GROMACS .gro file of C-alpha atoms in nm:
model
  452
    1UNK     CA    1   0.000   0.000   0.000
    2UNK     CA    2   0.197   0.298  -0.130
    3UNK     CA    3   0.056   0.564   0.098
    4UNK     CA    4   0.146   0.365   0.409
    5UNK     CA    5   0.514   0.427   0.336
    6UNK     CA    6   0.470   0.805   0.360
    7UNK     CA    7   0.523   0.813   0.734
    8UNK     CA    8   0.547   1.153   0.900
    9UNK     CA    9   0.747   1.246   1.209
   10UNK     CA   10   0.450   1.465   1.304
   11UNK     CA   11   0.232   1.168   1.398
   12UNK     CA   12   0.244   1.047   1.757
   13UNK     CA   13   0.253   0.683   1.649
   14UNK     CA   14   0.411   0.496   1.357
   15UNK     CA   15   0.161   0.347   1.114
   16UNK     CA   16   0.277  -0.004   1.206
   17UNK     CA   17   0.170   0.056   1.566
   18UNK     CA   18  -0.185   0.140   1.453
   19UNK     CA   19  -0.185  -0.189   1.260
   20UNK     CA   20  -0.064  -0.378   1.568
   21UNK     CA   21  -0.335  -0.221   1.786
   22UNK     CA   22  -0.597  -0.322   1.528
   23UNK     CA   23  -0.466  -0.681   1.534
   24UNK     CA   24  -0.482  -0.683   1.915
   25UNK     CA   25  -0.844  -0.566   1.904
   26UNK     CA   26  -0.942  -0.845   1.666
   27UNK     CA   27  -0.757  -1.099   1.881
   28UNK     CA   28  -0.925  -0.984   2.204
   29UNK     CA   29  -1.267  -0.992   2.035
   30UNK     CA   30  -1.218  -1.345   1.903
   31UNK     CA   31  -1.100  -1.471   2.242
   32UNK     CA   32  -1.393  -1.294   2.411
   33UNK     CA   33  -1.647  -1.484   2.203
   34UNK     CA   34  -1.721  -1.242   1.918
   35UNK     CA   35  -1.821  -1.409   1.593
   36UNK     CA   36  -1.710  -1.100   1.400
   37UNK     CA   37  -1.535  -0.772   1.470
   38UNK     CA   38  -1.422  -0.452   1.299
   39UNK     CA   39  -1.210  -0.168   1.430
   40UNK     CA   40  -1.079   0.176   1.340
   41UNK     CA   41  -0.757   0.316   1.487
   42UNK     CA   42  -0.659   0.675   1.410
   43UNK     CA   43  -0.402   0.939   1.496
   44UNK     CA   44  -0.385   1.302   1.385
   45UNK     CA   45  -0.273   1.655   1.460
   46UNK     CA   46  -0.345   2.008   1.352
   47UNK     CA   47  -0.232   2.369   1.377
   48UNK     CA   48  -0.457   2.672   1.338
   49UNK     CA   49  -0.352   3.036   1.349
   50UNK     CA   50  -0.603   3.323   1.346
   51UNK     CA   51  -0.520   3.692   1.322
   52UNK     CA   52  -0.766   3.977   1.364
   53UNK     CA   53  -0.695   4.336   1.270
   54UNK     CA   54  -0.331   4.241   1.215
   55UNK     CA   55  -0.282   4.095   1.562
   56UNK     CA   56  -0.253   3.730   1.654
   57UNK     CA   57  -0.580   3.622   1.815
   58UNK     CA   58  -0.535   3.246   1.857
   59UNK     CA   59  -0.271   2.981   1.800
   60UNK     CA   60  -0.414   2.634   1.843
   61UNK     CA   61  -0.252   2.294   1.828
   62UNK     CA   62  -0.441   1.969   1.856
   63UNK     CA   63  -0.346   1.605   1.872
   64UNK     CA   64  -0.618   1.344   1.838
   65UNK     CA   65  -0.620   0.969   1.860
   66UNK     CA   66  -0.902   0.723   1.877
   67UNK     CA   67  -0.996   0.359   1.875
   68UNK     CA   68  -1.345   0.232   1.797
   69UNK     CA   69  -1.456  -0.130   1.813
   70UNK     CA   70  -1.770  -0.296   1.681
   71UNK     CA   71  -1.827  -0.660   1.772
   72UNK     CA   72  -2.095  -0.906   1.669
   73UNK     CA   73  -2.216  -1.206   1.862
   74UNK     CA   74  -2.423  -1.367   1.595
   75UNK     CA   75  -2.634  -1.074   1.485
   76UNK     CA   76  -2.620  -0.890   1.813
   77UNK     CA   77  -2.403  -0.579   1.788
   78UNK     CA   78  -2.196  -0.389   2.044
   79UNK     CA   79  -1.984  -0.078   1.999
   80UNK     CA   80  -1.732   0.101   2.222
   81UNK     CA   81  -1.452   0.353   2.179
   82UNK     CA   82  -1.157   0.504   2.364
   83UNK     CA   83  -0.876   0.754   2.317
   84UNK     CA   84  -0.637   0.546   2.529
   85UNK     CA   85  -0.406   0.313   2.334
   86UNK     CA   86  -0.262   0.132   2.638
   87UNK     CA   87  -0.295  -0.249   2.626
   88UNK     CA   88  -0.532  -0.245   2.927
   89UNK     CA   89  -0.756   0.021   2.768
   90UNK     CA   90  -0.768  -0.171   2.439
   91UNK     CA   91  -0.869  -0.488   2.625
   92UNK     CA   92  -1.127  -0.301   2.834
   93UNK     CA   93  -1.282  -0.135   2.528
   94UNK     CA   94  -1.328  -0.467   2.352
   95UNK     CA   95  -1.477  -0.612   2.672
   96UNK     CA   96  -1.720  -0.317   2.690
   97UNK     CA   97  -1.831  -0.373   2.329
   98UNK     CA   98  -1.884  -0.746   2.400
   99UNK     CA   99  -2.088  -0.664   2.709
  100UNK     CA  100  -2.311  -0.428   2.511
  101UNK     CA  101  -2.359  -0.690   2.237
  102UNK     CA  102  -2.469  -0.936   2.505
  103UNK     CA  103  -2.757  -0.706   2.602
  104UNK     CA  104  -2.884  -0.599   2.260
  105UNK     CA  105  -3.148  -0.759   2.043
  106UNK     CA  106  -3.046  -0.950   1.731
  107UNK     CA  107  -3.079  -0.761   1.402
  108UNK     CA  108  -3.090  -0.978   1.090
  109UNK     CA  109  -2.927  -0.700   0.885
  110UNK     CA  110  -2.633  -0.649   1.120
  111UNK     CA  111  -2.285  -0.774   1.040
  112UNK     CA  112  -1.966  -0.706   0.851
  113UNK     CA  113  -1.960  -0.629   0.483
  114UNK     CA  114  -1.958  -0.931   0.250
  115UNK     CA  115  -1.602  -1.063   0.220
  116UNK     CA  116  -1.608  -1.072  -0.161
  117UNK     CA  117  -1.676  -0.694  -0.174
  118UNK     CA  118  -1.378  -0.588   0.039
  119UNK     CA  119  -1.096  -0.392  -0.126
  120UNK     CA  120  -0.795  -0.589  -0.237
  121UNK     CA  121  -0.607  -0.314  -0.420
  122UNK     CA  122  -0.493   0.010  -0.258
  123UNK     CA  123  -0.383   0.266  -0.516
  124UNK     CA  124  -0.194   0.573  -0.397
  125UNK     CA  125  -0.451   0.852  -0.444
  126UNK     CA  126  -0.216   1.139  -0.344
  127UNK     CA  127  -0.410   1.228  -0.032
  128UNK     CA  128  -0.118   1.309   0.199
  129UNK     CA  129   0.095   1.622   0.176
  130UNK     CA  130   0.267   1.726   0.499
  131UNK     CA  131   0.293   2.105   0.531
  132UNK     CA  132   0.607   2.224   0.707
  133UNK     CA  133   0.461   2.553   0.825
  134UNK     CA  134   0.633   2.724   1.120
  135UNK     CA  135   0.383   2.920   1.325
  136UNK     CA  136   0.561   3.247   1.240
  137UNK     CA  137   0.506   3.182   0.870
  138UNK     CA  138   0.141   3.089   0.931
  139UNK     CA  139   0.093   3.422   1.111
  140UNK     CA  140   0.246   3.611   0.817
  141UNK     CA  141   0.017   3.431   0.571
  142UNK     CA  142  -0.291   3.512   0.778
  143UNK     CA  143  -0.183   3.875   0.815
  144UNK     CA  144  -0.125   3.906   0.438
  145UNK     CA  145  -0.469   3.756   0.375
  146UNK     CA  146  -0.646   3.998   0.608
  147UNK     CA  147  -0.444   4.297   0.485
  148UNK     CA  148  -0.551   4.222   0.127
  149UNK     CA  149  -0.913   4.232   0.241
  150UNK     CA  150  -0.873   4.570   0.415
  151UNK     CA  151  -0.693   4.707   0.107
  152UNK     CA  152  -0.998   4.647  -0.114
  153UNK     CA  153  -1.197   4.948   0.006
  154UNK     CA  154  -1.190   5.196   0.294
  155UNK     CA  155  -1.542   5.081   0.378
  156UNK     CA  156  -1.393   4.754   0.509
  157UNK     CA  157  -1.400   4.861   0.874
  158UNK     CA  158  -1.369   4.544   1.075
  159UNK     CA  159  -1.265   4.183   1.058
  160UNK     CA  160  -1.374   3.850   1.198
  161UNK     CA  161  -1.024   3.730   1.128
  162UNK     CA  162  -0.811   3.541   0.880
  163UNK     CA  163  -0.707   3.184   0.957
  164UNK     CA  164  -0.445   2.942   0.826
  165UNK     CA  165  -0.484   2.580   0.928
  166UNK     CA  166  -0.315   2.251   0.859
  167UNK     CA  167  -0.445   1.906   0.949
  168UNK     CA  168  -0.287   1.565   0.901
  169UNK     CA  169  -0.421   1.227   1.008
  170UNK     CA  170  -0.374   0.855   0.953
  171UNK     CA  171  -0.598   0.558   1.021
  172UNK     CA  172  -0.627   0.180   0.997
  173UNK     CA  173  -0.951  -0.009   0.941
  174UNK     CA  174  -0.946  -0.383   1.000
  175UNK     CA  175  -1.197  -0.664   1.040
  176UNK     CA  176  -1.210  -1.032   1.126
  177UNK     CA  177  -1.254  -1.129   0.759
  178UNK     CA  178  -0.885  -1.055   0.705
  179UNK     CA  179  -0.919  -0.700   0.576
  180UNK     CA  180  -0.670  -0.437   0.688
  181UNK     CA  181  -0.625  -0.106   0.512
  182UNK     CA  182  -0.547   0.256   0.587
  183UNK     CA  183  -0.344   0.557   0.489
  184UNK     CA  184  -0.243   0.908   0.592
  185UNK     CA  185  -0.423   1.214   0.458
  186UNK     CA  186  -0.405   1.590   0.488
  187UNK     CA  187  -0.630   1.894   0.455
  188UNK     CA  188  -0.508   2.252   0.467
  189UNK     CA  189  -0.697   2.581   0.441
  190UNK     CA  190  -0.686   2.961   0.435
  191UNK     CA  191  -0.994   3.168   0.518
  192UNK     CA  192  -1.094   3.529   0.577
  193UNK     CA  193  -1.415   3.709   0.687
  194UNK     CA  194  -1.450   4.088   0.700
  195UNK     CA  195  -1.717   4.350   0.763
  196UNK     CA  196  -1.796   4.646   0.540
  197UNK     CA  197  -1.981   4.953   0.670
  198UNK     CA  198  -2.170   5.234   0.501
  199UNK     CA  199  -2.384   5.485   0.690
  200UNK     CA  200  -2.556   5.275   0.958
  201UNK     CA  201  -2.546   4.949   0.761
  202UNK     CA  202  -2.293   4.668   0.796
  203UNK     CA  203  -2.241   4.366   0.572
  204UNK     CA  204  -2.023   4.060   0.623
  205UNK     CA  205  -1.886   3.810   0.376
  206UNK     CA  206  -1.599   3.563   0.353
  207UNK     CA  207  -1.388   3.345   0.127
  208UNK     CA  208  -1.176   3.036   0.180
  209UNK     CA  209  -0.967   2.773   0.006
  210UNK     CA  210  -0.921   2.413   0.123
  211UNK     CA  211  -0.702   2.144  -0.037
  212UNK     CA  212  -0.502   1.828   0.026
  213UNK     CA  213  -0.173   1.983  -0.090
  214UNK     CA  214  -0.080   2.329   0.044
  215UNK     CA  215   0.086   2.402  -0.293
  216UNK     CA  216  -0.266   2.403  -0.444
  217UNK     CA  217  -0.406   2.661  -0.200
  218UNK     CA  218  -0.536   2.985  -0.344
  219UNK     CA  219  -0.290   3.265  -0.269
  220UNK     CA  220  -0.349   3.427   0.071
  221UNK     CA  221  -0.388   3.778  -0.076
  222UNK     CA  222  -0.637   3.647  -0.333
  223UNK     CA  223  -0.851   3.488  -0.057
  224UNK     CA  224  -0.848   3.816   0.135
  225UNK     CA  225  -0.924   4.026  -0.170
  226UNK     CA  226  -1.227   3.813  -0.257
  227UNK     CA  227  -1.357   3.833   0.101
  228UNK     CA  228  -1.324   4.211   0.089
  229UNK     CA  229  -1.485   4.251  -0.252
  230UNK     CA  230  -1.777   4.029  -0.157
  231UNK     CA  231  -1.841   4.225   0.164
  232UNK     CA  232  -1.834   4.564  -0.011
  233UNK     CA  233  -2.060   4.439  -0.292
  234UNK     CA  234  -2.333   4.365  -0.037
  235UNK     CA  235  -2.354   4.725   0.088
  236UNK     CA  236  -2.675   4.905   0.000
  237UNK     CA  237  -2.874   4.580   0.010
  238UNK     CA  238  -3.247   4.625  -0.042
  239UNK     CA  239  -3.564   4.427   0.012
  240UNK     CA  240  -3.768   4.322  -0.291
  241UNK     CA  241  -4.132   4.251  -0.356
  242UNK     CA  242  -4.253   3.890  -0.364
  243UNK     CA  243  -4.223   3.740  -0.712
  244UNK     CA  244  -4.174   3.418  -0.906
  245UNK     CA  245  -3.848   3.426  -1.103
  246UNK     CA  246  -3.547   3.215  -1.206
  247UNK     CA  247  -3.290   3.171  -0.927
  248UNK     CA  248  -2.916   3.133  -0.987
  249UNK     CA  249  -2.736   2.952  -0.704
  250UNK     CA  250  -2.373   3.070  -0.690
  251UNK     CA  251  -2.118   2.786  -0.710
  252UNK     CA  252  -2.012   2.784  -0.342
  253UNK     CA  253  -2.370   2.711  -0.232
  254UNK     CA  254  -2.500   2.531  -0.543
  255UNK     CA  255  -2.350   2.204  -0.420
  256UNK     CA  256  -2.605   2.212  -0.135
  257UNK     CA  257  -2.870   2.113  -0.391
  258UNK     CA  258  -2.668   1.802  -0.472
  259UNK     CA  259  -2.641   1.745  -0.097
  260UNK     CA  260  -3.020   1.736  -0.059
  261UNK     CA  261  -3.039   1.484  -0.345
  262UNK     CA  262  -2.768   1.267  -0.186
  263UNK     CA  263  -2.952   1.263   0.147
  264UNK     CA  264  -3.275   1.163  -0.027
  265UNK     CA  265  -3.117   0.864  -0.206
  266UNK     CA  266  -2.904   0.746   0.087
  267UNK     CA  267  -2.984   0.417   0.257
  268UNK     CA  268  -3.096   0.549   0.595
  269UNK     CA  269  -3.354   0.783   0.442
  270UNK     CA  270  -3.475   0.515   0.202
  271UNK     CA  271  -3.531   0.227   0.443
  272UNK     CA  272  -3.693   0.461   0.696
  273UNK     CA  273  -3.912   0.594   0.414
  274UNK     CA  274  -3.819   0.950   0.511
  275UNK     CA  275  -3.725   1.061   0.160
  276UNK     CA  276  -3.898   1.251  -0.120
  277UNK     CA  277  -3.717   1.025  -0.369
  278UNK     CA  278  -3.830   0.673  -0.271
  279UNK     CA  279  -3.786   0.410  -0.544
  280UNK     CA  280  -3.626   0.664  -0.775
  281UNK     CA  281  -3.378   0.440  -0.963
  282UNK     CA  282  -3.466   0.458  -1.331
  283UNK     CA  283  -3.670   0.774  -1.282
  284UNK     CA  284  -3.611   1.125  -1.417
  285UNK     CA  285  -3.507   1.339  -1.119
  286UNK     CA  286  -3.276   1.598  -1.276
  287UNK     CA  287  -3.309   1.796  -1.597
  288UNK     CA  288  -3.247   1.566  -1.899
  289UNK     CA  289  -2.897   1.695  -1.977
  290UNK     CA  290  -2.759   1.662  -1.623
  291UNK     CA  291  -2.492   1.399  -1.551
  292UNK     CA  292  -2.344   1.320  -1.209
  293UNK     CA  293  -2.046   1.087  -1.171
  294UNK     CA  294  -1.894   0.949  -0.852
  295UNK     CA  295  -1.514   0.937  -0.875
  296UNK     CA  296  -1.370   0.778  -0.557
  297UNK     CA  297  -1.018   0.744  -0.702
  298UNK     CA  298  -0.966   1.108  -0.801
  299UNK     CA  299  -0.606   1.210  -0.724
  300UNK     CA  300  -0.594   1.465  -0.439
  301UNK     CA  301  -0.975   1.443  -0.411
  302UNK     CA  302  -1.122   1.576  -0.087
  303UNK     CA  303  -1.352   1.271  -0.072
  304UNK     CA  304  -1.132   1.008  -0.239
  305UNK     CA  305  -1.072   0.660  -0.100
  306UNK     CA  306  -0.997   0.310  -0.225
  307UNK     CA  307  -1.251   0.172   0.023
  308UNK     CA  308  -1.538   0.296   0.237
  309UNK     CA  309  -1.578   0.292   0.617
  310UNK     CA  310  -1.642  -0.085   0.608
  311UNK     CA  311  -1.349  -0.173   0.383
  312UNK     CA  312  -1.573  -0.222   0.076
  313UNK     CA  313  -1.393  -0.142  -0.249
  314UNK     CA  314  -1.503   0.182  -0.416
  315UNK     CA  315  -1.574   0.211  -0.788
  316UNK     CA  316  -1.630   0.491  -1.034
  317UNK     CA  317  -1.994   0.503  -1.143
  318UNK     CA  318  -2.254   0.715  -1.318
  319UNK     CA  319  -2.504   0.820  -1.056
  320UNK     CA  320  -2.720   1.040  -1.279
  321UNK     CA  321  -2.729   0.975  -1.652
  322UNK     CA  322  -2.931   1.215  -1.867
  323UNK     CA  323  -3.116   1.322  -1.553
  324UNK     CA  324  -3.212   0.964  -1.459
  325UNK     CA  325  -3.111   0.807  -1.126
  326UNK     CA  326  -2.881   0.506  -1.173
  327UNK     CA  327  -2.817   0.410  -0.810
  328UNK     CA  328  -2.830   0.491  -0.440
  329UNK     CA  329  -2.574   0.549  -0.162
  330UNK     CA  330  -2.577   0.237   0.052
  331UNK     CA  331  -2.381   0.080   0.335
  332UNK     CA  332  -2.398  -0.294   0.400
  333UNK     CA  333  -2.664  -0.244   0.667
  334UNK     CA  334  -2.893  -0.016   0.466
  335UNK     CA  335  -2.848  -0.236   0.158
  336UNK     CA  336  -2.965  -0.541   0.352
  337UNK     CA  337  -3.263  -0.347   0.487
  338UNK     CA  338  -3.359  -0.267   0.128
  339UNK     CA  339  -3.277  -0.608  -0.018
  340UNK     CA  340  -2.996  -0.455  -0.227
  341UNK     CA  341  -2.615  -0.463  -0.238
  342UNK     CA  342  -2.385  -0.206  -0.075
  343UNK     CA  343  -2.258   0.064  -0.311
  344UNK     CA  344  -1.938   0.125  -0.111
  345UNK     CA  345  -2.078   0.439   0.052
  346UNK     CA  346  -2.059   0.356   0.423
  347UNK     CA  347  -1.949   0.692   0.558
  348UNK     CA  348  -2.098   0.897   0.274
  349UNK     CA  349  -2.048   0.984  -0.089
  350UNK     CA  350  -1.714   1.016  -0.264
  351UNK     CA  351  -1.628   1.291  -0.512
  352UNK     CA  352  -1.947   1.380  -0.702
  353UNK     CA  353  -1.902   1.576  -1.026
  354UNK     CA  354  -2.206   1.740  -1.189
  355UNK     CA  355  -2.204   1.862  -1.549
  356UNK     CA  356  -2.439   1.908  -1.842
  357UNK     CA  357  -2.185   1.899  -2.126
  358UNK     CA  358  -2.219   2.271  -2.198
  359UNK     CA  359  -2.112   2.463  -1.888
  360UNK     CA  360  -2.141   2.839  -1.926
  361UNK     CA  361  -1.931   3.131  -1.807
  362UNK     CA  362  -2.086   3.307  -1.507
  363UNK     CA  363  -2.165   3.616  -1.717
  364UNK     CA  364  -2.344   3.393  -1.969
  365UNK     CA  365  -2.554   3.243  -1.687
  366UNK     CA  366  -2.665   3.592  -1.586
  367UNK     CA  367  -2.753   3.673  -1.947
  368UNK     CA  368  -2.945   3.347  -1.977
  369UNK     CA  369  -3.141   3.426  -1.660
  370UNK     CA  370  -3.220   3.778  -1.774
  371UNK     CA  371  -3.431   3.887  -1.479
  372UNK     CA  372  -3.416   3.707  -1.149
  373UNK     CA  373  -3.225   3.643  -0.828
  374UNK     CA  374  -2.860   3.550  -0.779
  375UNK     CA  375  -2.828   3.376  -0.440
  376UNK     CA  376  -2.490   3.392  -0.266
  377UNK     CA  377  -2.592   3.299   0.089
  378UNK     CA  378  -2.848   3.062   0.236
  379UNK     CA  379  -2.982   3.088   0.590
  380UNK     CA  380  -3.178   2.849   0.810
  381UNK     CA  381  -3.268   2.485   0.756
  382UNK     CA  382  -3.616   2.494   0.603
  383UNK     CA  383  -3.596   2.173   0.401
  384UNK     CA  384  -3.843   1.886   0.454
  385UNK     CA  385  -3.663   1.563   0.354
  386UNK     CA  386  -3.992   1.368   0.333
  387UNK     CA  387  -4.184   1.600   0.100
  388UNK     CA  388  -3.897   1.791  -0.061
  389UNK     CA  389  -4.051   2.125   0.038
  390UNK     CA  390  -3.778   2.389   0.036
  391UNK     CA  391  -3.791   2.730   0.206
  392UNK     CA  392  -3.477   2.909   0.317
  393UNK     CA  393  -3.368   3.258   0.404
  394UNK     CA  394  -3.132   3.402   0.143
  395UNK     CA  395  -2.919   3.698   0.042
  396UNK     CA  396  -2.771   3.787  -0.294
  397UNK     CA  397  -2.828   4.020  -0.588
  398UNK     CA  398  -3.115   4.126  -0.810
  399UNK     CA  399  -3.048   4.080  -1.182
  400UNK     CA  400  -3.214   4.275  -1.466
  401UNK     CA  401  -3.125   4.245  -1.834
  402UNK     CA  402  -2.859   3.989  -1.751
  403UNK     CA  403  -2.670   4.235  -1.528
  404UNK     CA  404  -2.632   4.249  -1.150
  405UNK     CA  405  -2.820   4.561  -1.032
  406UNK     CA  406  -2.805   4.568  -0.652
  407UNK     CA  407  -2.769   4.356  -0.341
  408UNK     CA  408  -3.080   4.215  -0.175
  409UNK     CA  409  -3.139   4.083   0.176
  410UNK     CA  410  -3.412   3.963   0.412
  411UNK     CA  411  -3.575   3.740   0.150
  412UNK     CA  412  -3.691   3.380   0.143
  413UNK     CA  413  -3.669   3.146  -0.156
  414UNK     CA  414  -3.920   2.862  -0.175
  415UNK     CA  415  -4.005   2.567  -0.396
  416UNK     CA  416  -3.999   2.189  -0.397
  417UNK     CA  417  -3.674   1.999  -0.451
  418UNK     CA  418  -3.838   1.771  -0.707
  419UNK     CA  419  -3.924   2.073  -0.922
  420UNK     CA  420  -3.591   2.246  -0.850
  421UNK     CA  421  -3.375   1.950  -0.958
  422UNK     CA  422  -3.583   1.897  -1.272
  423UNK     CA  423  -3.569   2.271  -1.330
  424UNK     CA  424  -3.189   2.310  -1.344
  425UNK     CA  425  -3.170   2.471  -1.688
  426UNK     CA  426  -2.802   2.571  -1.699
  427UNK     CA  427  -2.475   2.479  -1.527
  428UNK     CA  428  -2.178   2.711  -1.481
  429UNK     CA  429  -1.812   2.630  -1.542
  430UNK     CA  430  -1.711   2.820  -1.225
  431UNK     CA  431  -1.651   2.504  -1.019
  432UNK     CA  432  -1.506   2.560  -0.672
  433UNK     CA  433  -1.379   2.243  -0.503
  434UNK     CA  434  -1.430   2.257  -0.128
  435UNK     CA  435  -1.574   1.918  -0.041
  436UNK     CA  436  -1.725   1.597  -0.173
  437UNK     CA  437  -1.969   1.760  -0.418
  438UNK     CA  438  -1.848   1.963  -0.715
  439UNK     CA  439  -2.046   2.180  -0.951
  440UNK     CA  440  -2.052   2.529  -1.093
  441UNK     CA  441  -2.333   2.778  -1.038
  442UNK     CA  442  -2.679   2.629  -1.105
  443UNK     CA  443  -2.970   2.811  -1.269
  444UNK     CA  444  -3.312   2.691  -1.153
  445UNK     CA  445  -3.583   2.799  -1.394
  446UNK     CA  446  -3.844   2.913  -1.139
  447UNK     CA  447  -3.884   2.965  -0.763
  448UNK     CA  448  -4.092   3.184  -0.537
  449UNK     CA  449  -3.894   3.471  -0.387
  450UNK     CA  450  -4.069   3.625  -0.086
  451UNK     CA  451  -3.959   3.978  -0.007
  452UNK     CA  452  -4.021   4.212   0.281
   0.00000   0.00000   0.00000
């Protein structure tokens, strides 16, 4: 396993020790009467520096380690965890899991993943890039980021701070079917949030960049400049009258629409029948030209992995083809509840990429919309996962004649997710990668916008 060889002196424990602890867990479980067992052992550290108004506000260091154990006695399940890696603590944690299993009811869907689905190949996905960042240099980066925000406009009057953080971790997952896999990974970020003032009004906005490899981070001054420009642009925000118009979701928040879809076609929602997309495989859910692919083996991907949280091998697949659902997101447990097979998504989705084959520049999206609302911020949690009803507070910009006219605030956008997904008429090429779901700005053909 290539990535296992990339050991870092930053970690508290060598990778081989995590493997040995995992073996000890499995051995204790077998001797204690478990018919099956799986375990996760992890170790990580981080550094975060925040400056505010040019002065250092916080310097934080963290070291984390953890051990979780799930045992099965037949189909009775027990789970326990600890942050103590001493031999006695490992033994006690397994004993606690066994005791819990002894008192739980049998569940005919419980158990390890099927042995024939476990990963056997472990490609190096370039997920680990140590960042040698002395705290003094981190402070300078954060200061440069914040200074660039203040330099945008004299109306930038205050700051919530600029932060530079690095995080590195490693883990081992093992089970009693002979599977053992794991690797180190990293995630680094730069962020900035500032406040612009004009007359009595104040507006806040932010920007950030997050990556596996610090060399891929957006420049600190660019992050700050964008935070400053976005804050200033919101000054003079108005209320608008209630209307029914197209809504353009800006790229940083557009991925939330994919998130609602993912939740609706994930195993837990499906077997509990708490989804607005029950039995949706083979059905038209998105606009006919929308494609969504899941790419678990994307190099440097923020949600890449050769296997899921159960050790099941991951595979590239088409999730949405011409707007039609091709599959769900299932773990072994939820798959058994539904009479299906796991999709290798225990722990969530991998890198999802949405496109429609003809992504437009952002200016072209505005022109296409003509008159409507550009949403840059969503507020509240007014989404009903059972019915798909969608109603959220929002802020953004009013668009006339394909041009941004002025900022708007204190509005609510409403619709139903079924109609919204089917109504995605255009996709932008302004993709911003910040997590497991990637897409450009999305134009929804019609929503209700409730003003003040």
